[in-house]
Amino acid sequence: MRILLPTGLATVAIVKAAAERFRGRYEIDVVVTGEIASFLTPGDLLRLLSGRDYDMAVVSGMCTASFADVERETGVPVYRGPRHAADLPLVLGVLDQVSLSKTVPADDFLAETRRREACRQVALREAEADADFIIRGRKIGGGSRMKVLAEIMDAHRRDDLVDEVRRFFADGADIVDLGFGFDATPGDVERCFTALEEIEGPLAVDTQDPRLIAAALSRADLVLSLHEGNIPVVGAAVADAGVAAVVVPRERTLQENLAAATEAGISCLIADPLLQPVGSGLTGSLSGFPHLPCPLFFGAGNVVELLDADSTGANALLAGMAHEVGAAIIFTSEHSDKTRGSVAEMRRATDMMALMTDRPYPKDLGLDLLVLKEKRRRREPPLEYGSVTDAYPAPDEIVYDPLGCIRIGIEEDCIVAVHRGRAVRGRHWEDVFHTLLANGSLSRLDHAAYLGKELFKAELAIRLRRSFEQDGPF
């Protein structure tokens, strides 16, 4: 395969090094077209391709020009390479296996292609997997994917219960669990489950009160948590309802309570050995996870809620632990602001574990939980310049825009900018900024720079599920 790689003086050394690595696989011509690779024009590329026998041209992913006319005239397909020359080896490594995009930079295109293929593989493996039993269409145990159970605590106090349940399912939860405190009544439980009658996904009830468990059995698909104190009272009703149950140890051992639940006639049992938080016996409880003839429950949510660290990495690591002990269901929650987003994070983590077949570790899967840190730092060529001026401190005095101030906030997943009683609302900071500019809402360059900074902070706060304060850190 003969490939043309147009590049610029700033990156030619990196591009030539990448081409040299693949000399045995491709015939690559590296041609310098100017100072910067992204400034390549259709006319320049047409001259390079005319009269030459190339199978393809790969231009910088930073190029904004359209090369469709060049393709039609020369018959040579023109693909978008990566934005950064340092990523070129990753692209050349799969060039004979994957067709690149003609409009999307290769780093984005390949990442999305790998993500879609990873999701397809997860779904395929789940469809082919066996199971110990099935809860409302969800396979539990066996060779199936670890299922995510998301809890809504004090469900009877939630005015937004239906919306929250729908959100959890949309974020990837396999089962949504309704937790009820000591002040809940059977009427509260019935009201909550009645409100969710149109929800198709599996629902669980989390309470140790036999009266509340019984009130949920008309709709609940799973009961948490049975033990020697409530099995004699409600075990037969759970068995008659045909629902699954999670059994925990209390004064008696887990094995003894499982035997009591089986004797009560409950056939679909899940064992919860009770995972302890960090500092209270996490590693000890992990080492004590038993090998039992029924699926295992892994209570990751309690560990994350009681740890002041970002939930993303904690959820990934706990999903890995759950995978190693053979858990069938992993519990997560979003009880606090710091764990907001944990349902989606845990679902991504369990999908990563499902892709670990024949792999020694969950790396390079096509799915990841990298949010703030990069997988690998790019090594771009240094900037070239003749002289330098050290920046001096900005003046303390603020000169206000004569057109007035603009207040910035976030509502749900949107940025809102208010100027003189009129609001501009959008999901991307540049859209909001250009609308303000078009509306004649600002007149000073320093005001424009300030707005760009604050609007981007607002978008970043939305992405990271943080609060935002204008002129604050977020």
Coordinates of C-alpha atoms in Angstrom, one line a residue:
M1 CA 0.0 0.0 0.0
R2 CA 1.4 3.4 -1.0
I3 CA 0.5 6.3 1.3
L4 CA 1.1 10.0 1.0
L5 CA 1.6 11.8 4.3
P6 CA 1.6 15.6 3.8
T7 CA 3.0 17.4 6.9
G8 CA 4.6 20.6 8.0
L9 CA 8.1 21.7 9.1
A10 CA 7.0 21.7 12.7
T11 CA 6.2 18.0 12.8
V12 CA 8.2 16.5 9.9
A13 CA 10.6 14.7 12.2
I14 CA 7.8 13.0 14.2
V15 CA 6.0 12.0 11.0
K16 CA 9.2 10.6 9.4
A17 CA 9.9 8.6 12.5
A18 CA 6.4 7.1 12.5
A19 CA 6.7 6.3 8.7
E20 CA 10.1 4.6 9.4
R21 CA 8.5 2.3 12.0
F22 CA 6.1 0.9 9.4
R23 CA 8.5 0.8 6.4
G24 CA 8.0 -3.0 6.1
R25 CA 4.2 -2.8 6.0
Y26 CA 3.6 0.3 3.8
E27 CA 5.4 2.4 1.2
I28 CA 5.0 5.9 2.7
D29 CA 6.0 9.3 1.2
V30 CA 6.4 12.1 3.7
V31 CA 6.1 15.5 2.0
V32 CA 6.5 18.9 3.7
T33 CA 3.9 21.3 2.4
G34 CA 4.6 24.3 4.6
E35 CA 5.2 25.4 8.2
I36 CA 2.1 23.9 9.7
A37 CA 0.5 20.6 8.5
S38 CA -3.1 21.8 9.2
F39 CA -2.7 24.7 6.7
L40 CA -2.7 22.2 3.8
T41 CA -4.9 23.4 0.9
P42 CA -6.8 21.4 -1.6
G43 CA -4.6 22.9 -4.4
D44 CA -1.4 21.8 -2.6
L45 CA -2.8 18.3 -2.2
L46 CA -4.0 18.1 -5.8
R47 CA -0.5 18.9 -7.0
L48 CA 1.1 16.2 -4.8
L49 CA -1.3 13.5 -6.0
S50 CA -1.5 14.3 -9.7
G51 CA 0.3 11.8 -11.8
R52 CA 1.3 9.7 -8.9
D53 CA 0.1 6.2 -8.0
Y54 CA -1.1 6.5 -4.3
D55 CA -3.6 4.3 -2.6
M56 CA -4.5 7.0 -0.1
A57 CA -3.5 10.3 1.4
V58 CA -3.7 10.9 5.2
V59 CA -3.8 14.5 6.1
S60 CA -3.6 16.2 9.5
G61 CA -6.7 15.8 11.6
M62 CA -6.4 19.5 12.3
C63 CA -7.1 20.4 8.6
T64 CA -10.4 22.3 8.1
A65 CA -10.5 22.3 4.3
S66 CA -12.6 19.8 2.3
F67 CA -10.7 17.5 -0.1
A68 CA -13.7 16.0 -1.8
D69 CA -12.9 17.7 -5.1
V70 CA -9.3 16.4 -4.9
E71 CA -10.7 12.9 -4.4
R72 CA -13.0 13.2 -7.4
E73 CA -10.3 14.5 -9.7
T74 CA -7.5 12.1 -8.7
G75 CA -9.4 9.0 -7.6
V76 CA -7.3 8.9 -4.5
P77 CA -9.2 8.7 -1.1
V78 CA -8.2 11.3 1.4
Y79 CA -8.5 10.4 5.0
R80 CA -8.2 12.5 8.2
G81 CA -5.2 11.5 10.3
P82 CA -4.8 12.2 14.0
R83 CA -4.8 15.8 15.3
H84 CA -1.4 15.3 16.9
A85 CA 1.5 13.9 15.0
A86 CA 2.6 12.0 18.1
D87 CA -0.5 9.8 17.7
L88 CA 0.4 8.8 14.1
P89 CA 1.9 5.4 15.0
L90 CA -1.3 4.3 16.7
V91 CA -3.2 5.1 13.4
L92 CA -0.6 3.5 11.1
G93 CA -0.8 0.4 13.2
V94 CA -4.4 -0.3 12.3
L95 CA -4.5 1.3 8.8
D96 CA -4.7 -2.0 7.0
Q97 CA -7.5 -3.2 9.3
V98 CA -9.8 -0.1 9.7
S99 CA -11.0 2.4 7.2
L100 CA -10.5 5.9 8.5
S101 CA -13.0 8.7 8.2
K102 CA -12.8 11.4 5.6
T103 CA -14.3 14.0 8.0
V104 CA -13.5 13.0 11.6
P105 CA -9.9 13.1 12.9
A106 CA -8.5 9.6 13.2
D107 CA -7.9 9.8 17.0
D108 CA -11.6 10.6 17.6
F109 CA -12.8 8.2 14.9
L110 CA -10.7 5.2 16.1
A111 CA -11.7 5.9 19.7
E112 CA -15.4 5.9 18.8
T113 CA -15.0 2.8 16.6
R114 CA -13.2 0.9 19.4
R115 CA -15.9 2.0 21.9
R116 CA -18.7 0.8 19.6
E117 CA -17.0 -2.5 19.0
A118 CA -16.4 -2.9 22.8
C119 CA -20.1 -2.3 23.5
R120 CA -21.0 -4.7 20.8
Q121 CA -18.8 -7.4 22.3
V122 CA -20.3 -6.8 25.8
A123 CA -23.8 -7.2 24.4
L124 CA -22.8 -10.3 22.4
R125 CA -21.2 -12.0 25.3
E126 CA -24.2 -11.2 27.5
A127 CA -26.6 -12.7 24.9
E128 CA -24.6 -15.9 24.7
A129 CA -24.0 -16.2 28.5
D130 CA -25.7 -18.7 30.8
A131 CA -27.3 -17.6 34.1
D132 CA -28.2 -19.0 37.4
F133 CA -31.6 -17.3 37.1
I134 CA -33.3 -14.3 35.4
I135 CA -34.9 -11.3 37.0
R136 CA -37.3 -9.5 34.7
G137 CA -35.1 -10.1 31.7
R138 CA -31.8 -9.6 33.5
K139 CA -29.5 -12.5 33.7
I140 CA -28.0 -13.1 37.2
G141 CA -24.9 -15.1 37.8
G142 CA -23.6 -17.9 35.7
G143 CA -21.4 -16.5 32.9
S144 CA -23.3 -13.3 32.5
R145 CA -22.1 -9.8 33.1
M146 CA -21.9 -8.4 36.6
K147 CA -25.1 -6.4 37.1
V148 CA -25.3 -2.9 38.6
L149 CA -27.9 -2.4 41.3
A150 CA -28.4 1.3 42.1
E151 CA -30.1 2.4 45.3
I152 CA -32.4 5.3 46.0
M153 CA -32.4 5.8 49.8
D154 CA -35.6 6.9 51.6
A155 CA -37.6 6.4 48.5
H156 CA -40.8 7.3 50.3
R157 CA -39.5 10.9 50.8
R158 CA -38.6 11.5 47.2
D159 CA -40.9 13.7 45.1
D160 CA -38.8 12.9 42.1
L161 CA -38.8 9.2 42.5
V162 CA -40.1 8.2 39.1
D163 CA -37.7 10.6 37.3
E164 CA -34.8 9.3 39.5
V165 CA -35.5 5.7 38.7
R166 CA -35.7 6.5 35.0
R167 CA -32.4 8.3 35.2
F168 CA -30.7 5.4 36.9
F169 CA -31.8 3.0 34.2
A170 CA -30.8 5.5 31.5
D171 CA -27.3 5.7 33.2
G172 CA -26.9 1.9 33.0
A173 CA -28.4 0.4 36.1
D174 CA -29.6 -3.1 35.6
I175 CA -31.8 -3.0 38.8
V176 CA -33.0 0.0 40.8
D177 CA -33.4 -0.6 44.5
L178 CA -35.8 1.4 46.7
G179 CA -34.6 1.8 50.3
F180 CA -37.0 2.5 53.1
G181 CA -36.0 3.9 56.5
F182 CA -37.5 3.1 59.9
D183 CA -40.2 5.8 59.6
A184 CA -41.7 4.3 56.4
T185 CA -45.1 2.5 56.5
P186 CA -46.5 -0.3 54.4
G187 CA -48.7 2.4 52.7
D188 CA -45.5 4.4 51.8
V189 CA -44.0 1.3 50.2
E190 CA -47.2 0.5 48.2
R191 CA -47.5 4.1 47.0
C192 CA -43.9 4.1 45.8
F193 CA -44.1 0.9 43.9
T194 CA -47.5 1.8 42.5
A195 CA -46.0 5.0 41.1
L196 CA -43.4 2.9 39.2
E197 CA -45.9 0.4 37.6
E198 CA -45.0 1.6 34.1
I199 CA -41.3 1.1 34.7
E200 CA -40.1 -1.9 32.8
G201 CA -36.8 -2.6 34.5
P202 CA -36.3 -4.8 37.6
L203 CA -37.0 -3.1 40.9
A204 CA -35.8 -4.1 44.4
V205 CA -36.9 -3.3 47.9
D206 CA -34.3 -2.7 50.6
T207 CA -35.6 -3.0 54.2
Q208 CA -35.4 -5.5 57.0
D209 CA -38.9 -4.8 58.2
P210 CA -41.2 -7.8 57.3
R211 CA -44.2 -5.5 56.9
L212 CA -42.5 -3.3 54.4
I213 CA -41.1 -6.3 52.5
A214 CA -44.6 -7.8 52.2
A215 CA -46.0 -4.5 51.0
A216 CA -43.5 -4.5 48.1
L217 CA -44.1 -8.0 46.8
S218 CA -46.8 -7.0 44.3
R219 CA -44.1 -5.3 42.1
A220 CA -40.6 -5.9 43.6
D221 CA -38.4 -8.4 41.7
L222 CA -35.7 -8.6 44.4
V223 CA -35.8 -8.3 48.2
L224 CA -32.9 -6.9 50.3
S225 CA -32.0 -8.0 53.0
L226 CA -33.2 -11.3 54.5
H227 CA -31.7 -12.8 57.7
E228 CA -32.7 -14.9 60.7
G229 CA -34.8 -12.0 62.1
N230 CA -37.3 -11.7 59.2
I231 CA -37.0 -15.0 57.2
P232 CA -39.4 -16.8 59.6
V233 CA -42.0 -14.0 59.3
V234 CA -41.8 -13.1 55.6
G235 CA -39.8 -15.9 53.9
A236 CA -42.9 -17.9 52.8
A237 CA -44.5 -14.8 51.3
V238 CA -41.3 -14.0 49.3
A239 CA -41.3 -17.6 48.1
D240 CA -45.0 -17.4 47.1
A241 CA -44.3 -14.2 45.2
G242 CA -41.6 -15.9 43.2
V243 CA -39.1 -13.1 43.6
A244 CA -35.4 -13.3 44.2
A245 CA -33.8 -12.4 47.6
V246 CA -30.5 -11.2 48.9
V247 CA -29.5 -12.9 52.2
V248 CA -27.1 -11.4 54.7
P249 CA -25.5 -12.6 58.0
R250 CA -26.5 -11.0 61.2
E251 CA -26.4 -13.1 64.4
R252 CA -26.3 -16.3 62.4
T253 CA -23.8 -17.0 59.6
L254 CA -24.5 -16.3 56.0
Q255 CA -24.6 -20.1 55.2
E256 CA -27.2 -20.6 58.0
N257 CA -29.4 -17.9 56.7
L258 CA -29.1 -19.1 53.1
A259 CA -30.2 -22.6 54.4
A260 CA -33.2 -21.0 56.2
A261 CA -34.2 -19.0 53.1
T262 CA -34.0 -22.2 51.0
E263 CA -36.1 -24.1 53.6
A264 CA -38.7 -21.3 53.4
G265 CA -39.0 -22.1 49.7
I266 CA -37.1 -19.2 48.1
S267 CA -35.4 -20.6 45.1
C268 CA -33.5 -17.5 43.6
L269 CA -31.0 -16.6 46.3
I270 CA -28.1 -14.1 46.3
A271 CA -25.5 -14.1 49.1
D272 CA -24.2 -10.8 50.5
P273 CA -21.1 -11.4 52.7
L274 CA -21.2 -7.6 53.7
L275 CA -18.3 -5.6 52.4
Q276 CA -16.7 -3.4 55.0
P277 CA -15.5 0.2 54.3
V278 CA -11.9 1.2 54.2
G279 CA -10.5 1.3 57.7
S280 CA -13.2 -1.0 59.0
G281 CA -12.1 -4.2 57.5
L282 CA -12.2 -3.9 53.7
T283 CA -9.4 -6.3 52.9
G284 CA -10.5 -8.7 55.6
S285 CA -14.0 -8.9 54.3
L286 CA -12.6 -9.4 50.7
S287 CA -10.5 -12.3 51.8
G288 CA -13.5 -13.8 53.5
F289 CA -15.7 -13.8 50.5
P290 CA -17.0 -17.4 50.3
H291 CA -17.4 -19.8 47.5
L292 CA -21.1 -20.6 47.5
P293 CA -23.5 -22.4 45.1
C294 CA -25.4 -19.1 44.6
P295 CA -24.6 -15.7 43.1
L296 CA -22.7 -13.2 45.2
F297 CA -23.7 -9.6 46.1
F298 CA -20.9 -7.0 46.3
G299 CA -21.7 -3.8 48.3
A300 CA -19.3 -1.3 46.6
G301 CA -21.5 1.7 47.3
N302 CA -20.9 1.7 51.1
V303 CA -17.1 1.8 50.5
V304 CA -17.3 4.7 48.0
E305 CA -19.7 6.8 50.1
L306 CA -17.4 6.5 53.1
L307 CA -14.2 7.5 51.2
D308 CA -13.4 11.1 50.5
A309 CA -11.9 10.5 47.0
D310 CA -13.2 10.9 43.5
S311 CA -15.7 8.1 42.8
T312 CA -14.5 7.3 39.3
G313 CA -11.3 5.5 40.2
A314 CA -12.8 4.0 43.3
N315 CA -15.7 2.5 41.4
A316 CA -13.3 1.0 38.8
L317 CA -11.1 -0.6 41.4
L318 CA -14.0 -2.0 43.3
A319 CA -15.6 -3.4 40.2
G320 CA -12.2 -5.2 39.6
M321 CA -12.3 -6.6 43.1
A322 CA -15.9 -7.7 42.6
H323 CA -14.9 -9.4 39.3
E324 CA -12.1 -11.3 41.0
V325 CA -14.3 -12.7 43.8
G326 CA -16.9 -13.6 41.2
A327 CA -19.7 -11.3 42.2
A328 CA -22.9 -11.4 40.2
I329 CA -24.4 -8.1 41.4
I330 CA -22.6 -4.9 42.5
F331 CA -24.3 -2.3 44.6
T332 CA -23.7 1.4 44.0
S333 CA -25.4 4.6 45.2
E334 CA -25.5 8.4 44.7
H335 CA -26.4 9.4 48.2
S336 CA -23.9 12.3 48.3
D337 CA -22.8 15.0 45.9
K338 CA -19.3 13.4 45.7
T339 CA -20.8 10.2 44.3
R340 CA -23.1 11.8 41.8
G341 CA -22.6 9.9 38.5
S342 CA -21.6 6.6 40.2
V343 CA -24.3 4.6 38.4
A344 CA -22.9 5.4 35.0
E345 CA -19.3 5.0 36.3
M346 CA -20.1 1.6 37.8
R347 CA -21.8 0.4 34.6
R348 CA -18.8 1.4 32.5
A349 CA -16.5 -0.4 35.0
T350 CA -18.6 -3.6 34.9
D351 CA -18.5 -3.5 31.1
M352 CA -14.8 -3.2 31.3
M353 CA -14.6 -6.3 33.5
A354 CA -16.9 -8.1 31.0
L355 CA -14.3 -7.5 28.3
M356 CA -11.5 -9.0 30.3
T357 CA -11.9 -12.5 28.8
D358 CA -8.5 -13.7 27.8
R359 CA -6.9 -10.5 29.1
P360 CA -4.7 -10.2 32.2
Y361 CA -5.9 -6.7 33.1
P362 CA -8.6 -4.2 32.1
K363 CA -6.4 -2.0 29.8
D364 CA -6.8 -1.1 26.1
L365 CA -10.3 -2.4 26.0
G366 CA -12.0 0.4 24.0
L367 CA -13.8 1.5 27.2
D368 CA -12.2 3.4 30.1
L369 CA -13.0 5.6 33.1
L370 CA -10.3 8.2 32.4
V371 CA -11.8 11.6 33.1
L372 CA -9.2 14.0 34.3
K373 CA -5.9 12.3 33.5
E374 CA -4.6 11.2 30.1
K375 CA -3.7 7.6 29.2
R376 CA -0.5 8.9 27.6
R377 CA 0.9 12.4 27.3
R378 CA 1.4 13.6 23.7
R379 CA 5.0 14.7 22.8
E380 CA 4.5 17.5 20.4
P381 CA 7.5 19.5 18.9
P382 CA 8.5 22.5 21.0
L383 CA 7.2 25.9 20.0
E384 CA 9.6 28.0 17.9
Y385 CA 10.0 31.8 18.5
G386 CA 12.6 34.5 18.2
S387 CA 11.9 36.6 21.2
V388 CA 9.9 36.3 24.5
T389 CA 8.1 38.8 26.7
D390 CA 7.4 37.7 30.3
A391 CA 3.8 38.2 31.2
Y392 CA 3.1 40.9 33.8
P393 CA 0.4 40.8 36.4
A394 CA -3.1 41.9 35.3
P395 CA -4.2 45.2 36.8
D396 CA -6.2 45.0 40.0
E397 CA -8.7 47.6 38.8
I398 CA -11.6 46.2 36.9
V399 CA -12.9 48.3 34.0
Y400 CA -16.5 47.3 33.5
D401 CA -18.1 46.9 30.1
P402 CA -20.4 49.9 29.4
L403 CA -23.0 47.4 28.0
G404 CA -23.4 45.9 31.4
C405 CA -22.4 42.8 33.4
I406 CA -23.3 39.2 32.4
R407 CA -24.3 36.7 35.1
I408 CA -23.4 33.1 34.4
G409 CA -24.9 29.9 36.0
I410 CA -25.8 26.4 35.2
E411 CA -29.2 24.8 35.1
E412 CA -29.4 21.0 34.7
D413 CA -27.0 20.3 31.8
C414 CA -27.0 23.8 30.3
I415 CA -25.0 27.0 30.7
V416 CA -27.2 30.1 31.2
A417 CA -25.9 33.7 30.7
V418 CA -28.1 36.6 31.7
H419 CA -27.6 40.1 30.3
R420 CA -30.1 42.8 31.2
G421 CA -32.9 40.4 31.9
R422 CA -32.4 38.3 28.7
A423 CA -30.9 34.8 29.1
V424 CA -28.9 32.8 26.6
R425 CA -29.0 29.1 27.2
G426 CA -26.8 26.4 25.6
R427 CA -24.7 23.3 26.2
H428 CA -21.4 24.5 24.9
W429 CA -19.5 27.6 26.0
E430 CA -18.6 28.8 22.5
D431 CA -22.3 28.7 21.4
V432 CA -23.3 30.8 24.4
F433 CA -20.4 33.2 23.8
H434 CA -21.0 33.7 20.1
T435 CA -24.7 34.3 20.8
L436 CA -23.9 37.0 23.3
L437 CA -21.5 38.5 20.8
A438 CA -24.1 38.4 18.1
N439 CA -26.7 40.0 20.5
G440 CA -24.4 42.9 21.1
S441 CA -24.0 42.1 24.8
L442 CA -20.3 43.0 25.1
S443 CA -18.0 45.6 23.8
R444 CA -14.6 45.1 25.4
L445 CA -11.8 42.6 24.6
D446 CA -11.0 42.1 28.3
H447 CA -14.7 41.4 29.0
A448 CA -14.7 38.9 26.1
A449 CA -11.6 37.1 27.5
Y450 CA -13.2 37.0 31.0
L451 CA -16.5 35.6 29.6
G452 CA -14.7 32.9 27.6
K453 CA -12.9 31.8 30.8
E454 CA -16.1 31.7 33.0
L455 CA -18.3 30.1 30.3
F456 CA -15.7 27.3 29.8
K457 CA -15.6 26.8 33.6
A458 CA -19.3 26.4 33.6
E459 CA -19.2 23.8 30.9
L460 CA -16.4 22.0 32.7
A461 CA -18.5 22.0 35.9
I462 CA -21.3 20.3 34.0
R463 CA -19.0 17.7 32.5
L464 CA -17.5 16.9 35.9
R465 CA -20.9 17.1 37.7
R466 CA -19.7 19.9 40.0
S467 CA -21.4 23.0 41.2
F468 CA -20.4 26.3 39.5
E469 CA -19.8 29.7 41.0
Q470 CA -19.0 32.7 38.8
D471 CA -15.6 34.1 39.7
G472 CA -15.1 31.0 42.0
P473 CA -12.9 27.9 41.4
F474 CA -15.9 26.3 39.6

